[in-house]
C-alpha positions as a LaTeX table, in Angstrom:
\begin{tabular}{lrrr}
\hline
Residue & $x$ (\AA) & $y$ (\AA) & $z$ (\AA) \\
\hline
Unk1 & $-77.08$ & 23.44 & $-20.43$ \\
Unk2 & $-74.44$ & 26.06 & $-21.20$ \\
Unk3 & $-74.74$ & 28.92 & $-23.67$ \\
Unk4 & $-72.33$ & 31.63 & $-24.86$ \\
Unk5 & $-73.32$ & 34.56 & $-27.12$ \\
Unk6 & $-71.42$ & 36.79 & $-29.59$ \\
Unk7 & $-73.22$ & 38.97 & $-32.14$ \\
Unk8 & $-76.13$ & 36.86 & $-33.34$ \\
Unk9 & $-74.22$ & 33.60 & $-32.74$ \\
Unk10 & $-74.66$ & 31.47 & $-29.66$ \\
Unk11 & $-73.04$ & 28.27 & $-28.40$ \\
Unk12 & $-75.24$ & 25.73 & $-26.71$ \\
Unk13 & $-74.07$ & 22.57 & $-24.93$ \\
Unk14 & $-76.72$ & 20.01 & $-24.08$ \\
Unk15 & $-77.10$ & 16.32 & $-23.26$ \\
Unk16 & $-77.15$ & 14.01 & $-26.27$ \\
Unk17 & $-80.67$ & 12.89 & $-27.19$ \\
Unk18 & $-79.49$ & 9.32 & $-27.87$ \\
Unk19 & $-77.37$ & 9.00 & $-24.69$ \\
Unk20 & $-78.16$ & 11.58 & $-21.97$ \\
Unk21 & $-74.90$ & 10.74 & $-20.16$ \\
Unk22 & $-72.98$ & 12.31 & $-23.10$ \\
Unk23 & $-73.02$ & 15.85 & $-24.55$ \\
Unk24 & $-73.18$ & 17.73 & $-27.86$ \\
Unk25 & $-72.51$ & 21.34 & $-28.83$ \\
Unk26 & $-74.54$ & 23.44 & $-31.26$ \\
Unk27 & $-73.78$ & 26.88 & $-32.71$ \\
Unk28 & $-76.87$ & 28.92 & $-33.54$ \\
Unk29 & $-77.32$ & 32.04 & $-35.65$ \\
Unk30 & $-80.47$ & 33.44 & $-34.10$ \\
Unk31 & $-82.95$ & 30.65 & $-34.89$ \\
Unk32 & $-81.00$ & 28.24 & $-37.13$ \\
Unk33 & $-78.09$ & 25.86 & $-36.63$ \\
Unk34 & $-74.76$ & 26.99 & $-38.12$ \\
Unk35 & $-72.57$ & 24.11 & $-36.89$ \\
Unk36 & $-72.91$ & 21.20 & $-34.50$ \\
Unk37 & $-70.80$ & 18.37 & $-33.15$ \\
Unk38 & $-70.77$ & 15.30 & $-35.38$ \\
Unk39 & $-70.62$ & 12.96 & $-32.40$ \\
Unk40 & $-71.37$ & 13.04 & $-28.69$ \\
Unk41 & $-68.66$ & 13.82 & $-26.17$ \\
Unk42 & $-67.98$ & 12.19 & $-22.81$ \\
Unk43 & $-68.38$ & 15.29 & $-20.62$ \\
Unk44 & $-70.06$ & 18.68 & $-20.64$ \\
Unk45 & $-66.63$ & 20.33 & $-20.23$ \\
Unk46 & $-65.23$ & 18.47 & $-23.24$ \\
Unk47 & $-68.24$ & 19.54 & $-25.33$ \\
Unk48 & $-67.85$ & 23.13 & $-24.14$ \\
Unk49 & $-64.12$ & 23.16 & $-24.97$ \\
Unk50 & $-64.61$ & 21.76 & $-28.47$ \\
Unk51 & $-67.72$ & 23.86 & $-29.03$ \\
Unk52 & $-65.91$ & 27.03 & $-27.96$ \\
Unk53 & $-63.12$ & 26.38 & $-30.51$ \\
Unk54 & $-65.74$ & 25.88 & $-33.26$ \\
Unk55 & $-67.62$ & 28.95 & $-32.01$ \\
Unk56 & $-64.50$ & 31.12 & $-32.30$ \\
Unk57 & $-63.99$ & 29.93 & $-35.90$ \\
Unk58 & $-67.64$ & 30.60 & $-36.77$ \\
Unk59 & $-67.53$ & 34.04 & $-35.11$ \\
Unk60 & $-64.41$ & 34.98 & $-37.10$ \\
Unk61 & $-66.10$ & 33.94 & $-40.34$ \\
Unk62 & $-69.22$ & 35.88 & $-39.34$ \\
Unk63 & $-67.16$ & 39.01 & $-38.55$ \\
Unk64 & $-65.26$ & 38.77 & $-41.84$ \\
Unk65 & $-68.49$ & 38.49 & $-43.83$ \\
Unk66 & $-70.32$ & 41.42 & $-42.16$ \\
\hline
\end{tabular}
């Protein structure tokens, strides 16, 4: 499992619950989900890459609103 943090946001990459050979990303704001992948991805690196792009967007929105 991989996690990145910025302000209260964090990016988490974890195995998919339906197919542990695939991965999903989740962006958290402290203790609740802000965004998550709509589908599982083939590799942890692919999930991290897509999750990081979504994380940067979410962090920019968070910065602009605070």
